[in-house]
Amino acid sequence: MDGFVKRWKIVLSGLANCVGGCQKERWGCRWYHDLPVKQKYRLLSQHFQTMNLREDSLASQESKPGELTCKSQRLMLQAGLICPASPGCYHYMPYTVRAMEKLIKVIDREMQAIGGQKMNMPTLCSADLWRASGRWELMDKELLQLADRHSQEYCLGPTHEEAVTDLIASQGCLSYKQLPLLLYQVTRKFRDEPKPRFGLLRAREFYMKDMYTFDASKEAALHTYAQVCSAYCNIFNSLGLRFVKVQATTGSIGGTMSHEFQLPATVGEDRLMTCANCDFSANMETINSDDMHCPVCKGKLVESKGIEVGHTFFLGTKYSSVFNATVHTSQNKPIPAEMGCYGLGVSRILAASIEVLSTEDAIRWPSLIAPYQVCLIPPKKGSKEDKGAVLLENLYDSIVEAVPQVKEEVVLDDRTQLTIGKRLKDAKRLGYPCVIIGGKKMLDEPPIFEVWNQITGEVLFLTKEAIINLLSKVQIP
């Protein structure tokens, strides 16, 4: 035993000498030199798929010759933000997941501000429940159906009205004191699209936020409906997205009232009619196409196209009466719950925001949900400015120290074998709101850095202090 201890003392002593030598000489022990760099900086070269940003050819590989693609689909494929897996199904790559997680935080904040409680329901939905509501036959081919080894039939849930109402019914009668009850989830959803297209805008597998509300009276349920619609408006306003709320049909979900939240876009598949004189707006499906005048003020209706990113429904007792989901009133009388359901297309919002905000060759995210806020581009290795590269690393250190909210939001493009121009092009493709370049002026006294505002297209030349002041105003969900 004494010999074992003695041998380990020798080994530990040798390691200590190695580390000490590395600290003094910075050679002969490469792992010590490299490790702090990897821990200290978020390096672009270590990000999955950002080294080989995709060219235009990939967008055409996903669709048949002559088939229409859209800007968001092309840009997301080029940047490696999504990768096709099968028709209408995609791998969401790390940058996209970061953006989506930020978007979900924005949604959570607004849903919980009005009393929403987050939960999670099974993806496998019983065919028995869907048959009870009549939607198994109604939606039929739109459902991705399957059977287990016991011949029990299911669908992969496109929405969860049946499941949540059956859940509430199983808990017994709710008290009016528990209301309003607002339950929501953010999960994968599935629809057997006959022709998936436009990337995440029309997919077979997608992410959605769906909320289901329960009230004791129609008046209370309409108040809840208005609250959720207001929260949706807050979400789109915080993202800086221009939207329109339009009257819509209730479709296969049903109910007596429905509204869509649309982002105006030429690639949109919905036809919208908006009054030029008042605030009336509606989906063309709700209007008699022979009458192109506003039903409110008789003004002229103007047609446009939009991408549906949200949909709200006042359900009444359509589902609660079927599944016996009841509430006790203040008079202790059991009655069917008055319900509403509310969807937000989470993955569709990501693609739609890129569609409406971006240029033809550069992604522009809503600043709040950009995957990363800042990209630092040091000089090309071997260039005249290369000796100033340490100044950009010092800037990185200063930013994360002085602006803690962006500590995890800064990326260093360490691919210094590439020109600054090539890396700037890649930065535009990936959509960093702020790109900071270490160019010739970095060698001035004091050092001046080139700052590209990707949201506005503005280029500024700023000192370190001015950059820190600029980034201190950045908002993170």
XYZ file of C-alpha atoms in Angstrom:
477
model
C 0.000 0.000 0.000
C 2.840 2.401 0.814
C 4.349 1.707 -2.617
C 1.016 2.479 -4.312
C 0.721 5.829 -2.529
C 4.339 6.667 -3.339
C 3.825 5.997 -7.064
C 0.721 8.251 -7.184
C 2.621 11.072 -5.459
C 5.207 10.861 -8.234
C 2.479 10.965 -10.936
C 0.684 13.937 -9.331
C 3.968 15.775 -8.916
C 4.696 15.285 -12.615
C 1.284 16.612 -13.598
C 1.787 19.674 -11.419
C 5.118 20.362 -13.109
C 3.504 19.945 -16.535
C 0.758 22.458 -15.714
C 3.274 24.876 -14.226
C 5.431 24.619 -17.336
C 2.446 25.188 -19.566
C 1.476 28.278 -17.614
C 4.951 29.748 -18.002
C 5.943 28.628 -21.484
C 2.597 27.908 -23.243
C 4.171 25.011 -25.090
C 4.740 21.292 -24.628
C 1.239 20.683 -23.195
C -1.266 21.650 -25.872
C -4.379 20.465 -24.036
C -3.859 23.104 -21.372
C -3.505 25.832 -23.987
C -6.602 24.813 -25.939
C -8.982 24.018 -23.091
C -9.424 27.541 -21.673
C -10.139 28.914 -25.171
C -12.959 26.426 -25.731
C -14.463 27.172 -22.344
C -14.042 30.910 -22.621
C -15.430 31.599 -26.107
C -18.401 30.291 -28.042
C -16.649 29.366 -31.283
C -18.494 29.180 -34.584
C -16.285 26.337 -35.821
C -17.730 24.123 -33.081
C -21.350 24.731 -34.070
C -23.005 21.852 -35.874
C -23.489 22.582 -39.604
C -22.483 26.221 -39.595
C -19.127 25.409 -41.233
C -20.812 24.302 -44.468
C -23.583 26.763 -45.116
C -25.779 25.469 -47.856
C -25.889 26.778 -51.416
C -28.987 27.519 -53.510
C -28.944 24.047 -55.060
C -30.267 22.390 -51.908
C -33.588 24.236 -52.031
C -34.262 22.805 -55.483
C -33.311 19.303 -54.312
C -36.189 19.302 -51.841
C -38.880 19.975 -54.442
C -39.635 18.778 -57.935
C -38.433 20.797 -60.960
C -40.643 23.810 -61.486
C -42.324 23.469 -58.080
C -42.589 26.711 -56.154
C -40.461 27.305 -53.078
C -40.544 30.389 -50.887
C -37.926 32.749 -49.465
C -38.009 31.406 -45.903
C -37.667 27.822 -47.089
C -34.711 28.682 -49.321
C -32.931 30.797 -46.703
C -33.408 28.241 -43.927
C -32.069 25.448 -46.131
C -29.103 27.522 -47.285
C -28.122 28.363 -43.725
C -28.565 24.786 -42.520
C -31.282 25.855 -40.081
C -33.459 22.949 -41.198
C -32.633 19.737 -43.042
C -35.225 17.641 -44.906
C -35.963 14.257 -43.357
C -39.034 13.170 -45.372
C -41.818 15.075 -47.161
C -43.102 17.694 -44.725
C -40.745 16.617 -41.915
C -37.503 18.343 -40.944
C -34.559 18.135 -38.629
C -34.535 21.350 -36.603
C -30.868 22.269 -36.298
C -29.329 23.891 -33.172
C -29.762 27.524 -34.270
C -33.438 26.928 -35.037
C -34.000 25.199 -31.707
C -32.452 28.174 -29.880
C -34.787 30.558 -31.707
C -37.792 28.355 -31.001
C -36.968 28.053 -27.304
C -36.796 31.842 -27.086
C -40.125 32.150 -28.869
C -41.673 29.674 -26.434
C -40.421 31.834 -23.542
C -42.206 34.840 -25.075
C -45.382 32.761 -25.453
C -45.115 31.342 -21.916
C -44.813 34.835 -20.476
C -48.013 36.036 -22.143
C -50.016 32.857 -21.519
C -49.086 32.775 -17.843
C -49.802 36.493 -17.458
C -53.483 35.732 -18.119
C -53.508 32.691 -15.838
C -52.458 29.963 -18.254
C -51.112 26.745 -16.728
C -48.674 24.733 -18.806
C -49.104 20.988 -19.161
C -48.412 18.199 -21.645
C -50.806 15.707 -23.193
C -50.061 12.459 -25.069
C -49.295 12.608 -28.775
C -51.218 9.341 -29.245
C -54.912 10.238 -29.197
C -57.554 7.538 -28.816
C -59.769 6.969 -31.842
C -62.670 6.314 -29.430
C -62.557 9.914 -28.213
C -62.415 11.255 -31.757
C -65.323 9.047 -32.805
C -67.337 10.327 -29.843
C -66.886 13.918 -31.047
C -67.558 12.923 -34.675
C -64.192 14.150 -35.908
C -62.630 10.756 -36.701
C -64.812 10.526 -39.796
C -64.905 14.298 -40.410
C -61.132 14.771 -40.606
C -60.318 11.224 -41.795
C -57.459 11.584 -44.323
C -56.031 14.595 -42.514
C -55.303 12.374 -39.498
C -52.155 10.279 -39.289
C -53.804 7.083 -38.059
C -52.270 3.929 -36.613
C -53.133 0.841 -34.587
C -51.150 -0.822 -31.816
C -50.501 -4.564 -31.378
C -53.871 -4.898 -29.630
C -55.667 -3.409 -32.646
C -56.512 -0.254 -30.681
C -56.725 2.704 -33.053
C -55.068 6.084 -32.512
C -54.107 9.208 -34.355
C -51.048 11.391 -33.910
C -52.687 14.464 -32.432
C -53.170 17.467 -34.714
C -55.049 19.135 -31.836
C -56.315 18.069 -28.409
C -59.908 19.205 -27.821
C -61.131 15.648 -27.173
C -58.218 14.714 -24.929
C -58.365 17.773 -22.687
C -62.159 17.709 -22.357
C -62.094 14.028 -21.438
C -59.382 14.838 -18.878
C -61.526 17.534 -17.263
C -64.548 15.212 -17.232
C -62.513 12.524 -15.469
C -61.733 14.902 -12.612
C -65.365 15.317 -11.637
C -67.322 18.544 -11.577
C -65.258 21.735 -11.436
C -66.257 24.492 -9.032
C -66.914 27.978 -10.371
C -64.268 29.077 -7.855
C -61.621 27.247 -9.948
C -62.554 29.168 -13.087
C -61.521 30.380 -15.510
C -59.281 27.368 -16.118
C -56.698 27.934 -18.865
C -54.576 24.908 -19.795
C -51.973 24.985 -22.548
C -49.097 23.030 -24.000
C -46.352 23.434 -26.609
C -45.894 20.149 -28.445
C -45.317 18.489 -31.796
C -48.448 18.167 -33.871
C -49.177 16.054 -36.952
C -51.340 16.490 -40.029
C -51.294 14.327 -43.130
C -50.894 17.218 -45.555
C -51.740 16.123 -49.117
C -48.957 18.339 -50.483
C -46.419 19.586 -47.928
C -44.678 22.715 -49.191
C -42.925 25.948 -48.244
C -40.720 24.326 -45.606
C -42.030 24.925 -42.085
C -45.002 26.914 -43.390
C -46.880 23.806 -44.526
C -45.401 20.728 -42.841
C -46.739 17.350 -41.731
C -44.991 17.544 -38.365
C -44.766 20.889 -36.601
C -44.762 22.652 -33.231
C -47.876 24.348 -31.906
C -49.018 26.059 -28.740
C -52.587 25.006 -28.014
C -54.641 26.378 -25.116
C -58.030 25.169 -23.864
C -60.195 27.248 -21.541
C -63.167 26.401 -19.308
C -65.714 28.851 -17.885
C -69.087 28.689 -16.120
C -70.969 31.079 -18.424
C -70.914 32.319 -21.986
C -70.176 35.869 -20.810
C -67.170 34.704 -18.777
C -65.942 32.546 -21.667
C -66.142 35.505 -24.069
C -64.124 37.575 -21.598
C -61.479 34.828 -21.530
C -61.567 34.746 -25.340
C -60.837 38.474 -25.474
C -57.984 38.084 -22.980
C -56.276 35.381 -25.055
C -56.665 37.408 -28.239
C -55.090 40.393 -26.476
C -52.191 38.174 -25.338
C -51.687 37.048 -28.951
C -51.502 40.692 -30.015
C -48.859 41.290 -27.322
C -46.790 38.372 -28.642
C -46.736 39.619 -32.220
C -46.110 43.205 -31.163
C -43.150 42.171 -28.995
C -41.705 40.335 -32.002
C -42.111 43.418 -34.169
C -44.345 41.583 -36.641
C -47.087 43.349 -38.557
C -50.249 41.246 -38.243
C -53.952 41.407 -38.848
C -56.722 39.713 -36.873
C -59.471 38.502 -39.211
C -62.838 36.814 -38.869
C -62.586 33.178 -39.932
C -64.560 29.977 -40.339
C -64.611 27.411 -37.547
C -63.845 24.469 -39.846
C -63.414 20.981 -38.404
C -62.775 22.296 -34.873
C -66.229 23.838 -34.668
C -67.765 26.441 -32.390
C -69.650 29.653 -33.032
C -66.857 32.216 -33.458
C -63.338 32.132 -34.833
C -60.485 34.536 -35.615
C -57.188 34.077 -37.419
C -53.991 36.007 -36.826
C -52.322 36.570 -40.177
C -48.953 37.944 -41.266
C -49.445 39.755 -44.596
C -47.194 38.090 -47.196
C -47.295 37.533 -50.936
C -46.550 33.839 -50.476
C -49.489 33.483 -48.069
C -52.095 30.869 -48.907
C -55.021 32.706 -47.280
C -56.969 35.448 -49.081
C -57.816 38.314 -46.746
C -60.373 41.054 -47.206
C -59.821 44.336 -45.343
C -62.050 47.377 -45.329
C -60.445 50.614 -46.498
C -62.714 52.702 -44.258
C -63.060 50.792 -40.950
C -61.278 48.069 -39.011
C -63.264 45.163 -40.484
C -61.171 42.293 -41.824
C -61.991 38.696 -42.651
C -60.813 35.618 -44.428
C -62.312 35.410 -47.911
C -63.931 32.095 -46.875
C -66.375 33.987 -44.634
C -67.488 36.484 -47.305
C -69.883 36.234 -50.215
C -67.475 36.681 -53.123
C -70.191 38.410 -55.145
C -70.361 41.243 -52.630
C -67.048 43.092 -52.306
C -68.342 45.695 -49.878
C -67.752 45.848 -46.123
C -70.684 44.350 -44.166
C -70.121 46.961 -41.427
C -69.780 50.292 -43.278
C -70.326 49.305 -46.952
C -66.814 50.553 -47.794
C -64.664 48.869 -50.425
C -62.922 45.646 -49.427
C -59.260 45.312 -50.395
C -57.830 41.856 -51.019
C -54.397 40.705 -49.806
C -52.635 37.466 -48.891
C -51.534 36.261 -45.489
C -49.807 33.468 -43.578
C -51.964 32.140 -40.747
C -49.890 31.983 -37.548
C -52.633 31.842 -34.921
C -56.261 30.755 -34.657
C -58.799 31.191 -31.852
C -62.176 29.451 -31.448
C -65.146 30.027 -29.166
C -66.398 26.451 -28.729
C -69.300 26.903 -26.325
C -70.396 23.451 -25.113
C -69.598 21.536 -28.334
C -67.114 19.206 -26.592
C -68.059 19.555 -22.930
C -71.589 18.285 -23.597
C -70.238 15.229 -25.430
C -67.721 14.249 -22.757
C -69.764 15.464 -19.763
C -67.199 18.050 -18.638
C -69.243 20.049 -16.123
C -68.831 22.927 -13.708
C -70.803 23.848 -10.618
C -72.272 27.339 -10.665
C -72.478 29.586 -7.602
C -75.945 28.047 -7.068
C -74.270 24.611 -6.989
C -75.892 23.623 -10.272
C -73.844 21.377 -12.626
C -73.746 22.677 -16.206
C -71.580 21.918 -19.263
C -68.419 24.028 -19.290
C -68.194 26.868 -21.785
C -64.968 26.313 -23.734
C -62.523 28.019 -26.045
C -59.442 26.750 -27.841
C -56.501 28.764 -29.101
C -53.620 27.736 -31.360
C -50.310 29.386 -32.202
C -48.086 27.870 -34.886
C -44.724 28.014 -33.112
C -42.569 26.599 -35.915
C -44.679 28.434 -38.490
C -44.061 31.753 -36.708
C -40.310 31.127 -37.057
C -40.558 30.572 -40.802
C -43.189 33.270 -41.360
C -41.113 35.890 -39.532
C -38.141 35.051 -41.775
C -40.439 35.238 -44.786
C -41.724 38.744 -44.017
C -38.593 40.327 -42.490
C -35.690 38.960 -44.529
C -34.064 40.130 -47.729
C -33.505 37.748 -50.629
C -30.014 36.776 -49.422
C -29.997 37.538 -45.681
C -32.085 36.250 -42.793
C -33.533 38.816 -40.441
C -35.049 37.329 -37.314
C -37.247 39.242 -34.900
C -34.447 40.539 -32.680
C -36.000 39.072 -29.533
C -35.733 35.477 -30.781
C -32.565 35.548 -32.915
C -30.543 32.379 -32.125
C -27.531 34.517 -31.120
C -27.400 38.284 -30.783
C -23.761 39.049 -31.642
C -21.146 37.610 -34.007
C -17.518 38.753 -33.756
C -15.409 38.396 -36.904
C -11.627 38.650 -36.328
C -9.144 39.418 -39.148
C -8.072 36.754 -41.622
C -5.075 34.789 -40.456
C -1.872 36.193 -41.954
C -3.399 39.559 -42.893
C -1.954 42.919 -41.819
C -4.729 43.250 -39.249
C -4.085 39.795 -37.782
C -1.858 41.217 -35.072
C -4.904 43.012 -33.684
C -6.932 39.805 -33.295
C -6.327 39.853 -29.550
C -8.232 43.161 -29.402
C -11.360 41.412 -30.652
C -10.948 38.694 -28.021
C -10.584 41.441 -25.415
C -13.792 42.996 -26.756
C -15.560 39.638 -26.326
C -14.387 39.531 -22.697
C -15.515 43.103 -22.081
C -18.966 42.509 -23.591
C -19.795 39.426 -21.522
C -18.504 41.106 -18.368
C -20.272 44.434 -18.849
C -23.503 43.135 -20.416
C -24.351 39.893 -18.574
C -27.659 39.376 -20.395
C -25.763 38.674 -23.633
C -23.147 36.392 -22.066
C -24.582 33.325 -23.838
C -25.504 35.299 -26.957
C -22.039 36.052 -28.407
C -20.339 33.929 -31.077
C -16.714 34.258 -32.231
C -16.258 33.288 -35.893
C -12.854 31.660 -35.519
C -12.714 30.445 -39.136
C -9.819 32.807 -39.771
C -8.713 30.844 -42.842
C -11.653 32.561 -44.588
C -11.817 36.205 -45.628
C -13.842 38.673 -43.592
C -16.151 39.088 -46.593
C -16.980 35.379 -46.733
C -17.668 35.230 -43.011
C -19.791 38.387 -43.159
C -21.875 36.758 -45.903
C -22.348 33.705 -43.699
C -23.297 35.925 -40.741
C -25.996 37.548 -42.870
C -27.308 34.134 -43.853
C -27.581 33.072 -40.228
C -29.207 36.319 -39.141
C -27.176 37.642 -36.196
C -28.724 41.043 -35.363
C -25.273 42.508 -34.624
C -22.012 41.647 -36.421
C -18.755 43.189 -35.190
C -15.734 43.113 -37.497
C -12.090 43.592 -36.583
C -10.856 45.532 -39.623
C -8.175 48.148 -40.305
C -9.601 50.705 -37.888
C -9.155 48.212 -35.074
C -5.442 49.177 -35.102
C -6.269 52.851 -34.479
C -5.914 54.430 -31.070
C -8.410 53.958 -29.569
C -9.443 50.813 -31.499
C -12.489 51.288 -33.718
C -14.665 48.322 -34.680
C -16.990 47.961 -37.671
C -20.516 47.180 -36.457
C -23.230 45.899 -38.799
C -26.831 46.244 -37.646
C -28.467 43.371 -39.522
C -31.964 44.543 -38.628
C -31.641 47.980 -40.242
C -28.698 47.384 -42.594
C -26.830 50.262 -40.916
C -23.013 50.158 -40.574
C -21.357 51.984 -37.668
C -17.754 52.472 -36.536
C -17.672 52.336 -32.759
C -15.283 52.157 -29.828
C -15.485 49.341 -27.298
C -17.385 51.586 -24.880
C -19.933 52.549 -27.536
C -20.471 48.886 -28.451
C -21.091 47.962 -24.827
C -23.595 50.809 -24.543
C -25.330 49.591 -27.713
C -25.555 45.980 -26.538
C -26.784 46.961 -23.063
C -30.126 47.785 -24.743
C -30.547 44.266 -26.199
C -33.576 42.382 -24.874
C -33.451 38.647 -24.174
C -36.656 36.646 -23.437
